[in-house]
Amino acid sequence: MSRAIDRRKFLGLAGAGLGGLALGGCGVLSTDGRQRLPSPARASGTGRVREYALEAAPAGFEIAGREFSTWGYDGGVPGPELRLTEGDTLRVRLKNALPAGTTIHWHGLPVENPMDGVPDVTQPPVRSGEEFVYEFVVPTAGTYMYHSHVGLQLDRGLYGPLIVEPKREELSYDREYTLLLDDWLDGVFGTPEDALAELRGAGGMMGGMGGMMGGPGGGPAMSGAVDYPYYLVNGRAAEDPASLAVRRCDRVRLRLMNPSSDTVFRFAAAGHRLTVTHADGLPVRPVTVDAVRIGMGERYDAILEANNPGVWQLAAVPEGKDGLARALLRYEESRGESPPPANARPPELGGRLLSYADLRDAGERSFPEDGLFSGPDRTHELTLSGDMGSYAWHIDGQRYPDADPLEVREGEWVRFNLQNHSMMWHPMHLHGHFFQVRNGTGRGPFKDTALVEPHMGELSFDLVANNPGEWFFHCHNAYHMETGMARLVSYGR
């Protein structure tokens, strides 16, 4: 068989889903629509419209009894949960009551390009005092987020959970909780903009930076350069944690999200193990671990079997930093039992840690194996690096916005090979697409955000370019993105 014939068949069918591949061992695509990833152009609508109104405005915010001023959606941090069913039309009227322009990005959802919420790329910022209506058919179920994509506004409080339920739920559970992990400094030591100015003025070093030389072969990794005064779960500090009520024998679904700006978290549940069922909203073959590392922008769903009555710590520790965020898992059968100390670290944090090599796509979807007649149409070899002296971050030596677009053509099978020459984690996020992490199993997870480890860490992923537009590709560390670690993937417009 000629390579051209094989590629035409492969890409023609793959184009039915946004990077949606369901390949068998012989390289023949499945025609089972349930095994395809969604495309906005082919999203099957329910005809229902779910309408929300969000006001971005200055807001008061309390952390452990201290009052701060920040920015938030509808007066709270996190913003209100938006929940709907796949195929519904989401219509959100954003009112901007901030003293600056803003947008909303629907993190992880492969929406149509004009709705993606990237300032000066897919839309102008919504100016102070004005409104903008986002409207699109939600093409896929899963755990997602929404947040501002202007400057460092994410590091204030402009984020919230977006939950898309499937038309038919196949996962069995009794209770569900959403946990958003955050790092917080706004109003404590000035603003995020002040923090960035200090990073630039101090040669990229703020707070304790002893773990800088991190990564494989280089000791503990630093997730970011900012030591935050608070780490939060659902807007609450460790001194004032939320309690999650359960009964013995419950199967509890935890939706774990990391909308923080500069912190990779390691999460564990004391006295329990976690069975991971979804990565970045999409189902994976279940894998049971003690702890999960969650980079900025990543999400994991996990089932916790409530089989150990008591009051237990749900702990999220920042990698390479001091501090702890937590909630409490409280069994109804254990009323009156005292919670563990606020700084208690579950031993599970040092147990089996989830890795990308553990994860396999639940539908066994995959790109064909590389060979004589198969392989990507285009490969981007990209180096991630930074200059800590000036606190500037690069992709292949270029800083956004003064950076060349990454070329692709519609319908191509594209591979990104990333190598991290810096000494910090880089959670790389591609808008508008799911990609498949090449993790050595041949059936790696489909994600939209993936961590590249520091100190020569490598990551490779594949996608099909079938959602035309101008798409942002960037590090989801807000300070890295703001100082240049971003590029545009632009095609078909």
Tab-separated table of C-alpha atoms in Angstrom, residues 6 8-16 20-24 26-32 35-36 365-368:
chain	number	residue	atom	x	y	z
A	6	ASP	CA	-2.803	5.080	3.684
A	8	ARG	CA	-5.609	9.797	2.766
A	9	LYS	CA	-7.743	7.105	4.376
A	10	PHE	CA	-6.348	7.839	7.818
A	11	LEU	CA	-6.702	11.622	7.798
A	12	GLY	CA	-10.033	11.611	6.004
A	13	LEU	CA	-11.607	9.546	8.730
A	14	ALA	CA	-9.665	11.183	11.545
A	15	GLY	CA	-11.047	14.554	10.475
A	16	ALA	CA	-14.478	13.509	11.714
A	20	GLY	CA	-10.369	11.807	17.383
A	21	LEU	CA	-8.677	8.558	16.525
A	22	ALA	CA	-9.937	5.052	17.199
A	23	LEU	CA	-7.427	2.816	15.549
A	24	GLY	CA	-7.142	-0.915	15.799
A	26	CYS	CA	-4.037	-2.862	11.812
A	27	GLY	CA	-4.430	0.905	11.571
A	28	VAL	CA	-8.112	0.845	10.531
A	29	LEU	CA	-10.201	3.541	12.130
A	30	SER	CA	-13.244	2.480	14.098
A	31	THR	CA	-16.557	3.795	12.811
A	32	ASP	CA	-17.963	3.797	16.360
A	35	GLN	CA	-14.784	6.457	20.206
A	36	ARG	CA	-14.175	9.713	18.393
A	365	ARG	CA	-7.721	5.228	20.299
A	366	SER	CA	-4.308	5.864	18.868
A	367	PHE	CA	-2.356	7.173	15.925
A	368	PRO	CA	-0.731	4.538	13.697
